[in-house]
Amino acid sequence: MQPTRKAVVTAAALLVMATAGCESGGGTTASHRSSAKSGCPAALSSAKQAVKKAEEVNAPWKGPTTGPRAVHDKTVVYIAQTLTNPGVTGVAQGVQEAAKIVGWHARTLNGQGTPSGLRSAFQQALRLKPDGIVISGFDPGTVAAEVKKAHSEGIPLIGWHATPAPGPSRDPKLFTNITSRVEDVAKISADWIIARSHGRAGVVLFTDASVPFAKHKSDLIKKELATCSGTELLSYTNMPIPQVNRRSIGEVRSLMSRFGRKWTYSAAINDLYFQHAAPALRAAGKDGAGAPFSIGAGDGDPSAFQRVNGKEFQAATVPEPLSEQGWQIVDEFNRAFTGAPDSGYVAPVHIATAANTGGALSWDSEGYRQAYRKIWGE
């Protein structure tokens, strides 16, 4: 995969705040000190190797190269958990872009981040009688009755971060669910903290427990951090994405009061947490290029890249290829409409830092548009 300068709309889901157990464990310089002793030499060695591979810039397109030619005159409805979630919105833009290529009508509905809003949006989608519906960023169980009705009407459903695993799902029934492997994203995020802190970090982990995908990811981050005995989990806090805007400043102030200099790292299932944590850190006199060093365990929206590139309270992100995944949704629907199986493609994990982005604002596979257009005959 290679970075592109085309901005995808901002994405969002989890904040892990990791800190060095002693002051020498905090920064890049400390992680390279030969005199520093790791609290977990085996885990540290493994983490460093994994991070080095994930930070590589060049990776060729490994997605589908064959499939059915595009059918035309289809309508798909994209139901967004909330359009304040930049990841959800970035994928929506990719769907809109790809739909135009194949001559489809694509409509985006905002679920407003609430169960009632999601049900209302899904009911509206059903009234439109589309050929396909996207469940983006929320648990299909929230709209179980509406999902059942869609199935009864023969409308295929495709998820984006709708279930923990990529690929087809039987319960809930989805033609496919598009996401990177949550195990890989969680592991590499924790490994980055272990590697950068030289195996001595204190961690504060934030999650959105209302979204099973997000909660599963944060639990996996916690598990991987525990492989290093020198890593201390300071806090594990639930902050639902729709509440991040109003709760982040208070939470960050509380963390600073409780942990002080021990707080030297952060990570999040969604980069949105850092967007709202930054003002509180800045007001406290923190240096944007210093501790806490933050990594977003998804989704890698343009605002996250801007913070990473500018060293403004975020040091890294594990981005989803948002626009590319929007194109993949259209391709998967085309397969569903023509009776073909899903493509089975899952994007690999990548870590974006100021050192490897080249100033880019997104991360998508090089050549994915050309690959899909060739498949579709467009």
mmCIF file of C-alpha atoms in Angstrom:
data_model
loop_
_atom_site.group_PDB
_atom_site.id
_atom_site.type_symbol
_atom_site.label_atom_id
_atom_site.label_comp_id
_atom_site.label_asym_id
_atom_site.label_seq_id
_atom_site.Cartn_x
_atom_site.Cartn_y
_atom_site.Cartn_z
ATOM 1 C CA MET A 1 0.000 0.000 0.000
ATOM 2 C CA GLN A 2 1.118 3.538 -0.574
ATOM 3 C CA PRO A 3 -0.088 6.842 0.896
ATOM 4 C CA THR A 4 -2.203 9.131 -1.261
ATOM 5 C CA ARG A 5 -2.791 12.838 -0.872
ATOM 6 C CA LYS A 6 -6.490 12.552 -1.580
ATOM 7 C CA ALA A 7 -8.257 13.389 1.674
ATOM 8 C CA VAL A 8 -10.999 11.134 2.860
ATOM 9 C CA VAL A 9 -13.539 12.668 5.245
ATOM 10 C CA THR A 10 -12.514 12.446 8.864
ATOM 11 C CA ALA A 11 -12.874 9.145 10.656
ATOM 12 C CA ALA A 12 -13.413 8.078 14.237
ATOM 13 C CA ALA A 13 -13.418 4.911 17.688
ATOM 14 C CA LEU A 14 -10.913 4.266 21.025
ATOM 15 C CA LEU A 15 -8.279 6.019 23.060
ATOM 16 C CA VAL A 16 -5.437 4.163 24.716
ATOM 17 C CA MET A 17 -3.208 6.331 26.768
ATOM 18 C CA ALA A 18 0.051 4.613 27.471
ATOM 19 C CA THR A 19 2.738 5.963 29.694
ATOM 20 C CA ALA A 20 6.282 5.108 30.600
ATOM 21 C CA GLY A 21 6.666 3.532 34.005
ATOM 22 C CA CYS A 22 9.749 5.711 34.473
ATOM 23 C CA GLU A 23 10.680 8.925 32.740
ATOM 24 C CA SER A 24 13.366 7.304 30.573
ATOM 25 C CA GLY A 25 10.780 5.076 28.887
ATOM 26 C CA GLY A 26 8.779 7.830 27.263
ATOM 27 C CA GLY A 27 10.240 9.043 24.028
ATOM 28 C CA THR A 28 12.020 8.041 20.866
ATOM 29 C CA THR A 29 15.411 8.813 22.378
ATOM 30 C CA ALA A 30 14.737 6.589 25.356
ATOM 31 C CA SER A 31 13.660 3.707 23.136
ATOM 32 C CA HIS A 32 17.050 3.779 21.444
ATOM 33 C CA ARG A 33 19.188 3.994 24.565
ATOM 34 C CA SER A 34 21.381 0.937 24.810
ATOM 35 C CA SER A 35 21.494 1.359 28.571
ATOM 36 C CA ALA A 36 17.704 1.099 28.943
ATOM 37 C CA LYS A 37 16.557 -2.298 30.203
ATOM 38 C CA SER A 38 13.263 -3.637 28.966
ATOM 39 C CA GLY A 39 10.794 -5.222 31.325
ATOM 40 C CA CYS A 40 9.913 -7.754 28.620
ATOM 41 C CA PRO A 41 12.812 -8.556 26.263
ATOM 42 C CA ALA A 42 11.008 -11.251 24.259
ATOM 43 C CA ALA A 43 7.812 -9.222 23.811
ATOM 44 C CA LEU A 44 9.856 -6.129 22.983
ATOM 45 C CA SER A 45 11.841 -7.909 20.277
ATOM 46 C CA SER A 46 8.662 -9.279 18.709
ATOM 47 C CA ALA A 47 6.945 -5.883 18.881
ATOM 48 C CA LYS A 48 9.850 -4.094 17.217
ATOM 49 C CA GLN A 49 9.853 -6.540 14.305
ATOM 50 C CA ALA A 50 6.086 -6.226 13.819
ATOM 51 C CA VAL A 51 6.173 -2.430 13.950
ATOM 52 C CA LYS A 52 9.032 -2.221 11.460
ATOM 53 C CA LYS A 53 7.053 -4.295 8.958
ATOM 54 C CA ALA A 54 3.837 -2.325 9.508
ATOM 55 C CA GLU A 55 5.597 0.987 8.931
ATOM 56 C CA GLU A 56 6.838 -0.028 5.469
ATOM 57 C CA VAL A 57 5.497 2.311 2.793
ATOM 58 C CA ASN A 58 5.561 0.105 -0.281
ATOM 59 C CA ALA A 59 3.083 -2.758 -0.502
ATOM 60 C CA PRO A 60 1.492 -3.730 -3.818
ATOM 61 C CA TRP A 61 -2.245 -4.110 -4.378
ATOM 62 C CA LYS A 62 -3.259 -7.550 -3.163
ATOM 63 C CA GLY A 63 -6.989 -7.134 -3.600
ATOM 64 C CA PRO A 64 -9.210 -8.806 -6.211
ATOM 65 C CA THR A 65 -8.236 -8.628 -9.877
ATOM 66 C CA THR A 66 -11.125 -10.666 -11.266
ATOM 67 C CA GLY A 67 -14.883 -10.632 -10.772
ATOM 68 C CA PRO A 68 -18.206 -9.963 -12.500
ATOM 69 C CA ARG A 69 -18.623 -7.032 -14.845
ATOM 70 C CA ALA A 70 -20.681 -4.226 -13.390
ATOM 71 C CA VAL A 71 -24.452 -4.346 -13.572
ATOM 72 C CA HIS A 72 -26.125 -0.960 -13.911
ATOM 73 C CA ASP A 73 -29.094 1.010 -12.588
ATOM 74 C CA LYS A 74 -28.833 -0.147 -8.993
ATOM 75 C CA THR A 75 -29.618 1.797 -5.813
ATOM 76 C CA VAL A 76 -27.756 1.345 -2.544
ATOM 77 C CA VAL A 77 -28.352 3.058 0.782
ATOM 78 C CA TYR A 78 -25.485 3.647 3.194
ATOM 79 C CA ILE A 79 -26.628 3.883 6.821
ATOM 80 C CA ALA A 80 -23.984 5.685 8.864
ATOM 81 C CA GLN A 81 -23.779 5.141 12.602
ATOM 82 C CA THR A 82 -23.102 8.862 12.810
ATOM 83 C CA LEU A 83 -21.600 11.275 10.327
ATOM 84 C CA THR A 84 -19.498 12.722 13.137
ATOM 85 C CA ASN A 85 -17.489 9.482 12.912
ATOM 86 C CA PRO A 86 -14.847 10.346 10.310
ATOM 87 C CA GLY A 87 -14.181 6.707 9.395
ATOM 88 C CA VAL A 88 -17.824 6.075 8.621
ATOM 89 C CA THR A 89 -17.978 9.273 6.591
ATOM 90 C CA GLY A 90 -14.785 8.496 4.685
ATOM 91 C CA VAL A 91 -16.132 5.136 3.566
ATOM 92 C CA ALA A 92 -19.420 6.799 2.570
ATOM 93 C CA GLN A 93 -17.506 9.084 0.235
ATOM 94 C CA GLY A 94 -15.769 6.090 -1.310
ATOM 95 C CA VAL A 95 -19.140 4.425 -1.929
ATOM 96 C CA GLN A 96 -20.475 7.574 -3.573
ATOM 97 C CA GLU A 97 -17.410 7.838 -5.809
ATOM 98 C CA ALA A 98 -17.478 4.196 -6.912
ATOM 99 C CA ALA A 99 -21.250 4.177 -7.417
ATOM 100 C CA LYS A 100 -20.949 6.954 -9.978
ATOM 101 C CA ILE A 101 -18.442 4.883 -11.943
ATOM 102 C CA VAL A 102 -20.880 1.984 -12.330
ATOM 103 C CA GLY A 103 -23.952 4.155 -12.831
ATOM 104 C CA TRP A 104 -25.609 3.465 -9.480
ATOM 105 C CA HIS A 105 -27.526 5.801 -7.202
ATOM 106 C CA ALA A 106 -26.041 5.882 -3.689
ATOM 107 C CA ARG A 107 -27.692 7.625 -0.774
ATOM 108 C CA THR A 108 -26.278 8.198 2.722
ATOM 109 C CA LEU A 109 -28.515 8.302 5.810
ATOM 110 C CA ASN A 110 -27.315 9.494 9.219
ATOM 111 C CA GLY A 111 -28.173 7.290 12.197
ATOM 112 C CA GLN A 112 -27.206 10.105 14.589
ATOM 113 C CA GLY A 113 -25.335 7.681 16.855
ATOM 114 C CA THR A 114 -28.445 6.573 18.779
ATOM 115 C CA PRO A 115 -30.538 3.363 18.661
ATOM 116 C CA SER A 116 -33.660 5.332 17.775
ATOM 117 C CA GLY A 117 -31.798 7.276 15.091
ATOM 118 C CA LEU A 118 -30.424 4.083 13.568
ATOM 119 C CA ARG A 119 -33.838 2.429 13.523
ATOM 120 C CA SER A 120 -35.361 5.503 11.930
ATOM 121 C CA ALA A 121 -32.632 5.631 9.269
ATOM 122 C CA PHE A 122 -33.027 1.919 8.503
ATOM 123 C CA GLN A 123 -36.796 2.270 8.225
ATOM 124 C CA GLN A 124 -36.284 5.150 5.808
ATOM 125 C CA ALA A 125 -33.857 3.015 3.814
ATOM 126 C CA LEU A 126 -36.431 0.243 3.534
ATOM 127 C CA ARG A 127 -39.051 2.678 2.269
ATOM 128 C CA LEU A 128 -36.675 3.589 -0.553
ATOM 129 C CA LYS A 129 -36.728 -0.081 -1.661
ATOM 130 C CA PRO A 130 -33.013 -0.168 -2.549
ATOM 131 C CA ASP A 131 -31.111 -3.025 -4.124
ATOM 132 C CA GLY A 132 -28.658 -3.088 -1.219
ATOM 133 C CA ILE A 133 -28.096 -1.568 2.233
ATOM 134 C CA VAL A 134 -24.816 -0.839 4.029
ATOM 135 C CA ILE A 135 -24.668 -1.136 7.836
ATOM 136 C CA SER A 136 -21.752 1.124 8.698
ATOM 137 C CA GLY A 137 -20.141 1.321 12.111
ATOM 138 C CA PHE A 138 -22.916 -0.118 14.264
ATOM 139 C CA ASP A 139 -24.203 -3.430 15.580
ATOM 140 C CA PRO A 140 -26.928 -4.916 13.329
ATOM 141 C CA GLY A 141 -28.565 -6.169 16.524
ATOM 142 C CA THR A 142 -29.552 -2.564 17.208
ATOM 143 C CA VAL A 143 -31.910 -2.763 14.230
ATOM 144 C CA ALA A 144 -32.829 -6.454 14.392
ATOM 145 C CA ALA A 145 -36.432 -6.010 13.228
ATOM 146 C CA GLU A 146 -35.373 -3.866 10.289
ATOM 147 C CA VAL A 147 -32.621 -6.319 9.322
ATOM 148 C CA LYS A 148 -35.175 -9.131 9.352
ATOM 149 C CA LYS A 149 -37.470 -7.103 7.081
ATOM 150 C CA ALA A 150 -34.611 -6.408 4.652
ATOM 151 C CA HIS A 151 -33.925 -10.138 4.431
ATOM 152 C CA SER A 152 -37.607 -10.891 3.839
ATOM 153 C CA GLU A 153 -37.551 -8.438 0.953
ATOM 154 C CA GLY A 154 -34.429 -9.999 -0.543
ATOM 155 C CA ILE A 155 -32.197 -6.956 0.046
ATOM 156 C CA PRO A 156 -28.537 -7.942 0.543
ATOM 157 C CA LEU A 157 -26.753 -6.310 3.468
ATOM 158 C CA ILE A 158 -23.075 -5.419 3.642
ATOM 159 C CA GLY A 159 -21.390 -4.253 6.828
ATOM 160 C CA TRP A 160 -18.480 -1.940 7.501
ATOM 161 C CA HIS A 161 -17.178 -2.510 11.038
ATOM 162 C CA ALA A 162 -20.595 -4.052 11.728
ATOM 163 C CA THR A 163 -19.233 -7.296 13.193
ATOM 164 C CA PRO A 164 -15.835 -8.103 14.740
ATOM 165 C CA ALA A 165 -14.583 -10.212 11.826
ATOM 166 C CA PRO A 166 -14.220 -9.544 8.106
ATOM 167 C CA GLY A 167 -16.126 -11.607 5.562
ATOM 168 C CA PRO A 168 -19.618 -13.131 5.355
ATOM 169 C CA SER A 169 -21.670 -13.415 8.530
ATOM 170 C CA ARG A 170 -24.473 -15.857 9.317
ATOM 171 C CA ASP A 171 -25.731 -14.195 12.486
ATOM 172 C CA PRO A 172 -26.333 -11.396 11.749
ATOM 173 C CA LYS A 173 -26.744 -12.351 8.101
ATOM 174 C CA LEU A 174 -24.446 -10.174 6.002
ATOM 175 C CA PHE A 175 -23.194 -10.841 2.486
ATOM 176 C CA THR A 176 -19.876 -9.645 3.865
ATOM 177 C CA ASN A 177 -18.436 -7.352 6.525
ATOM 178 C CA ILE A 178 -15.569 -5.091 5.468
ATOM 179 C CA THR A 179 -12.909 -4.313 8.004
ATOM 180 C CA SER A 180 -9.261 -4.975 8.643
ATOM 181 C CA ARG A 181 -8.691 -7.839 11.055
ATOM 182 C CA VAL A 182 -9.327 -6.364 14.467
ATOM 183 C CA GLU A 183 -6.783 -8.761 15.991
ATOM 184 C CA ASP A 184 -4.070 -7.354 13.715
ATOM 185 C CA VAL A 185 -4.994 -3.711 14.362
ATOM 186 C CA ALA A 186 -5.158 -4.173 18.122
ATOM 187 C CA LYS A 187 -1.899 -6.098 18.268
ATOM 188 C CA ILE A 188 0.103 -3.643 16.182
ATOM 189 C CA SER A 189 -1.227 -0.692 18.190
ATOM 190 C CA ALA A 190 -0.130 -2.277 21.460
ATOM 191 C CA ASP A 191 3.164 -3.379 19.888
ATOM 192 C CA TRP A 192 3.859 0.220 18.857
ATOM 193 C CA ILE A 193 3.499 1.305 22.480
ATOM 194 C CA ILE A 194 5.714 -1.526 23.721
ATOM 195 C CA ALA A 195 8.371 -0.875 21.066
ATOM 196 C CA ARG A 196 8.424 2.907 21.398
ATOM 197 C CA SER A 197 8.472 2.883 25.203
ATOM 198 C CA HIS A 198 11.148 0.180 25.216
ATOM 199 C CA GLY A 199 8.830 -2.108 27.138
ATOM 200 C CA ARG A 200 8.115 0.287 29.995
ATOM 201 C CA ALA A 201 4.782 2.057 29.634
ATOM 202 C CA GLY A 202 1.749 3.006 31.662
ATOM 203 C CA VAL A 203 -1.452 2.781 29.639
ATOM 204 C CA VAL A 204 -4.862 4.419 29.736
ATOM 205 C CA LEU A 205 -7.327 2.707 27.429
ATOM 206 C CA PHE A 206 -10.548 4.300 26.176
ATOM 207 C CA THR A 207 -13.242 2.370 24.363
ATOM 208 C CA ASP A 208 -16.818 2.606 23.126
ATOM 209 C CA ALA A 209 -18.457 -0.381 24.814
ATOM 210 C CA SER A 210 -21.732 0.261 22.981
ATOM 211 C CA VAL A 211 -20.121 -0.964 19.753
ATOM 212 C CA PRO A 212 -19.100 -4.649 20.003
ATOM 213 C CA PHE A 213 -16.410 -4.171 17.349
ATOM 214 C CA ALA A 214 -14.811 -1.341 19.334
ATOM 215 C CA LYS A 215 -15.043 -3.112 22.687
ATOM 216 C CA HIS A 216 -13.533 -6.260 21.189
ATOM 217 C CA LYS A 217 -10.655 -4.214 19.778
ATOM 218 C CA SER A 218 -9.891 -2.523 23.093
ATOM 219 C CA ASP A 219 -9.998 -5.859 24.937
ATOM 220 C CA LEU A 220 -7.445 -7.208 22.457
ATOM 221 C CA ILE A 221 -5.210 -4.155 22.944
ATOM 222 C CA LYS A 222 -5.357 -4.731 26.682
ATOM 223 C CA LYS A 223 -4.435 -8.385 26.182
ATOM 224 C CA GLU A 224 -1.438 -7.589 23.976
ATOM 225 C CA LEU A 225 -0.143 -4.898 26.342
ATOM 226 C CA ALA A 226 -0.213 -7.501 29.113
ATOM 227 C CA THR A 227 2.432 -9.543 27.244
ATOM 228 C CA CYS A 228 4.945 -6.983 28.466
ATOM 229 C CA SER A 229 5.480 -7.105 32.225
ATOM 230 C CA GLY A 230 6.831 -3.564 32.173
ATOM 231 C CA THR A 231 3.536 -2.200 30.850
ATOM 232 C CA GLU A 232 0.983 -0.939 33.358
ATOM 233 C CA LEU A 233 -2.662 -0.395 32.479
ATOM 234 C CA LEU A 234 -3.518 2.802 34.334
ATOM 235 C CA SER A 235 -7.143 3.113 33.278
ATOM 236 C CA TYR A 236 -9.716 1.483 30.995
ATOM 237 C CA THR A 237 -12.513 3.953 30.371
ATOM 238 C CA ASN A 238 -15.688 3.675 28.333
ATOM 239 C CA MET A 239 -16.447 6.822 26.339
ATOM 240 C CA PRO A 240 -19.017 6.281 23.542
ATOM 241 C CA ILE A 241 -18.063 7.968 20.293
ATOM 242 C CA PRO A 242 -21.136 10.252 20.186
ATOM 243 C CA GLN A 243 -20.100 11.574 23.640
ATOM 244 C CA VAL A 244 -16.424 12.162 22.876
ATOM 245 C CA ASN A 245 -16.948 15.800 21.940
ATOM 246 C CA ARG A 246 -18.370 16.790 25.327
ATOM 247 C CA ARG A 247 -16.549 14.338 27.595
ATOM 248 C CA SER A 248 -12.958 14.306 26.336
ATOM 249 C CA ILE A 249 -11.728 17.502 27.955
ATOM 250 C CA GLY A 250 -12.999 16.471 31.375
ATOM 251 C CA GLU A 251 -11.603 12.965 31.040
ATOM 252 C CA VAL A 252 -8.192 14.223 29.947
ATOM 253 C CA ARG A 253 -8.003 16.712 32.806
ATOM 254 C CA SER A 254 -8.882 13.947 35.237
ATOM 255 C CA LEU A 255 -6.189 11.696 33.789
ATOM 256 C CA MET A 256 -3.568 14.407 34.031
ATOM 257 C CA SER A 257 -4.549 15.030 37.633
ATOM 258 C CA ARG A 258 -4.383 11.331 38.518
ATOM 259 C CA PHE A 259 -1.287 10.256 36.612
ATOM 260 C CA GLY A 260 0.765 13.356 35.897
ATOM 261 C CA ARG A 261 4.063 12.509 34.197
ATOM 262 C CA LYS A 262 3.264 8.801 34.170
ATOM 263 C CA TRP A 263 0.951 9.488 31.250
ATOM 264 C CA THR A 264 3.313 9.356 28.272
ATOM 265 C CA TYR A 265 1.377 7.377 25.654
ATOM 266 C CA SER A 266 -2.125 7.270 24.167
ATOM 267 C CA ALA A 267 -3.940 5.012 21.726
ATOM 268 C CA ALA A 268 -7.524 4.854 20.468
ATOM 269 C CA ILE A 269 -9.842 2.614 18.480
ATOM 270 C CA ASN A 270 -10.717 5.824 16.724
ATOM 271 C CA ASP A 271 -8.615 8.911 16.092
ATOM 272 C CA LEU A 272 -11.561 11.141 17.028
ATOM 273 C CA TYR A 273 -10.570 10.869 20.680
ATOM 274 C CA PHE A 274 -7.308 12.698 20.017
ATOM 275 C CA GLN A 275 -9.027 15.481 18.149
ATOM 276 C CA HIS A 276 -10.921 16.386 21.295
ATOM 277 C CA ALA A 277 -8.151 15.545 23.779
ATOM 278 C CA ALA A 278 -5.734 17.978 22.138
ATOM 279 C CA PRO A 279 -7.288 21.220 23.496
ATOM 280 C CA ALA A 280 -7.054 19.993 27.088
ATOM 281 C CA LEU A 281 -3.449 18.888 26.629
ATOM 282 C CA ARG A 282 -2.559 22.163 24.986
ATOM 283 C CA ALA A 283 -4.212 24.138 27.776
ATOM 284 C CA ALA A 284 -2.156 22.166 30.278
ATOM 285 C CA GLY A 285 1.028 23.322 28.569
ATOM 286 C CA LYS A 286 1.822 19.972 26.955
ATOM 287 C CA ASP A 287 4.017 19.878 23.860
ATOM 288 C CA GLY A 288 2.207 18.437 20.833
ATOM 289 C CA ALA A 289 5.374 16.583 19.827
ATOM 290 C CA GLY A 290 5.939 15.198 23.315
ATOM 291 C CA ALA A 291 4.196 12.986 25.824
ATOM 292 C CA PRO A 292 1.594 11.669 25.774
ATOM 293 C CA PHE A 293 2.565 9.968 22.501
ATOM 294 C CA SER A 294 -0.631 8.755 20.865
ATOM 295 C CA ILE A 295 -1.573 6.056 18.385
ATOM 296 C CA GLY A 296 -5.041 5.623 16.916
ATOM 297 C CA ALA A 297 -6.048 1.989 16.408
ATOM 298 C CA GLY A 298 -8.191 3.092 13.430
ATOM 299 C CA ASP A 299 -9.484 4.674 11.315
ATOM 300 C CA GLY A 300 -6.870 7.092 9.956
ATOM 301 C CA ASP A 301 -8.951 10.015 8.725
ATOM 302 C CA PRO A 302 -7.401 13.186 7.221
ATOM 303 C CA SER A 303 -7.523 15.106 10.509
ATOM 304 C CA ALA A 304 -5.583 12.271 12.162
ATOM 305 C CA PHE A 305 -2.958 12.434 9.411
ATOM 306 C CA GLN A 306 -2.742 16.193 9.912
ATOM 307 C CA ARG A 307 -2.079 15.735 13.622
ATOM 308 C CA VAL A 308 0.469 12.987 12.931
ATOM 309 C CA ASN A 309 2.246 14.972 10.221
ATOM 310 C CA GLY A 310 2.263 18.136 12.340
ATOM 311 C CA LYS A 311 3.191 16.285 15.545
ATOM 312 C CA GLU A 312 0.151 17.746 17.249
ATOM 313 C CA PHE A 313 -0.782 15.375 20.068
ATOM 314 C CA GLN A 314 -0.830 12.280 17.868
ATOM 315 C CA ALA A 315 2.273 10.343 16.871
ATOM 316 C CA ALA A 316 0.771 7.516 14.806
ATOM 317 C CA THR A 317 -2.379 5.969 13.416
ATOM 318 C CA VAL A 318 -3.310 2.533 12.127
ATOM 319 C CA PRO A 319 -5.435 3.680 9.198
ATOM 320 C CA GLU A 320 -8.153 1.839 7.385
ATOM 321 C CA PRO A 321 -8.047 2.467 3.618
ATOM 322 C CA LEU A 322 -11.370 4.312 3.866
ATOM 323 C CA SER A 323 -11.975 5.347 0.283
ATOM 324 C CA GLU A 324 -10.731 1.990 -0.964
ATOM 325 C CA GLN A 325 -13.137 0.194 1.348
ATOM 326 C CA GLY A 326 -15.990 2.267 -0.072
ATOM 327 C CA TRP A 327 -15.031 0.991 -3.526
ATOM 328 C CA GLN A 328 -14.842 -2.533 -2.123
ATOM 329 C CA ILE A 329 -18.419 -2.206 -0.831
ATOM 330 C CA VAL A 330 -19.620 -1.396 -4.340
ATOM 331 C CA ASP A 331 -17.649 -4.333 -5.749
ATOM 332 C CA GLU A 332 -19.066 -6.696 -3.109
ATOM 333 C CA PHE A 333 -22.611 -5.537 -3.897
ATOM 334 C CA ASN A 334 -21.949 -6.161 -7.584
ATOM 335 C CA ARG A 335 -20.905 -9.705 -6.705
ATOM 336 C CA ALA A 336 -24.048 -10.155 -4.600
ATOM 337 C CA PHE A 337 -26.268 -8.821 -7.381
ATOM 338 C CA THR A 338 -24.753 -11.240 -9.911
ATOM 339 C CA GLY A 339 -24.787 -14.321 -7.691
ATOM 340 C CA ALA A 340 -21.012 -14.396 -7.210
ATOM 341 C CA PRO A 341 -19.372 -15.057 -3.814
ATOM 342 C CA ASP A 342 -17.707 -12.259 -1.856
ATOM 343 C CA SER A 343 -14.128 -11.346 -2.818
ATOM 344 C CA GLY A 344 -12.605 -12.407 0.511
ATOM 345 C CA TYR A 345 -10.237 -9.427 0.485
ATOM 346 C CA VAL A 346 -8.990 -7.968 3.772
ATOM 347 C CA ALA A 347 -6.625 -4.985 3.783
ATOM 348 C CA PRO A 348 -3.334 -5.445 5.671
ATOM 349 C CA VAL A 349 -2.428 -3.324 8.699
ATOM 350 C CA HIS A 350 -0.210 -0.274 8.359
ATOM 351 C CA ILE A 351 1.209 2.260 10.806
ATOM 352 C CA ALA A 352 1.348 5.848 9.560
ATOM 353 C CA THR A 353 3.795 8.263 11.198
ATOM 354 C CA ALA A 354 5.283 11.613 10.265
ATOM 355 C CA ALA A 355 8.343 9.708 9.050
ATOM 356 C CA ASN A 356 6.525 7.601 6.437
ATOM 357 C CA THR A 357 3.409 9.486 5.262
ATOM 358 C CA GLY A 358 5.193 11.920 2.964
ATOM 359 C CA GLY A 359 2.643 14.505 4.073
ATOM 360 C CA ALA A 360 -0.293 12.403 2.827
ATOM 361 C CA LEU A 361 -3.747 12.712 4.363
ATOM 362 C CA SER A 362 -4.925 9.147 3.769
ATOM 363 C CA TRP A 363 -3.724 5.616 3.178
ATOM 364 C CA ASP A 364 -5.160 3.565 0.336
ATOM 365 C CA SER A 365 -3.705 0.850 -1.857
ATOM 366 C CA GLU A 366 -1.922 2.141 -4.913
ATOM 367 C CA GLY A 367 -3.968 1.260 -7.982
ATOM 368 C CA TYR A 368 -7.188 0.067 -6.334
ATOM 369 C CA ARG A 369 -9.344 2.306 -8.530
ATOM 370 C CA GLN A 370 -7.749 0.952 -11.701
ATOM 371 C CA ALA A 371 -8.101 -2.627 -10.430
ATOM 372 C CA TYR A 372 -11.804 -2.296 -9.684
ATOM 373 C CA ARG A 373 -12.566 -0.430 -12.909
ATOM 374 C CA LYS A 374 -10.897 -3.190 -14.856
ATOM 375 C CA ILE A 375 -12.999 -5.801 -13.062
ATOM 376 C CA TRP A 376 -16.181 -3.834 -13.730
ATOM 377 C CA GLY A 377 -15.334 -3.102 -17.353
ATOM 378 C CA GLU A 378 -15.694 0.632 -16.742
#
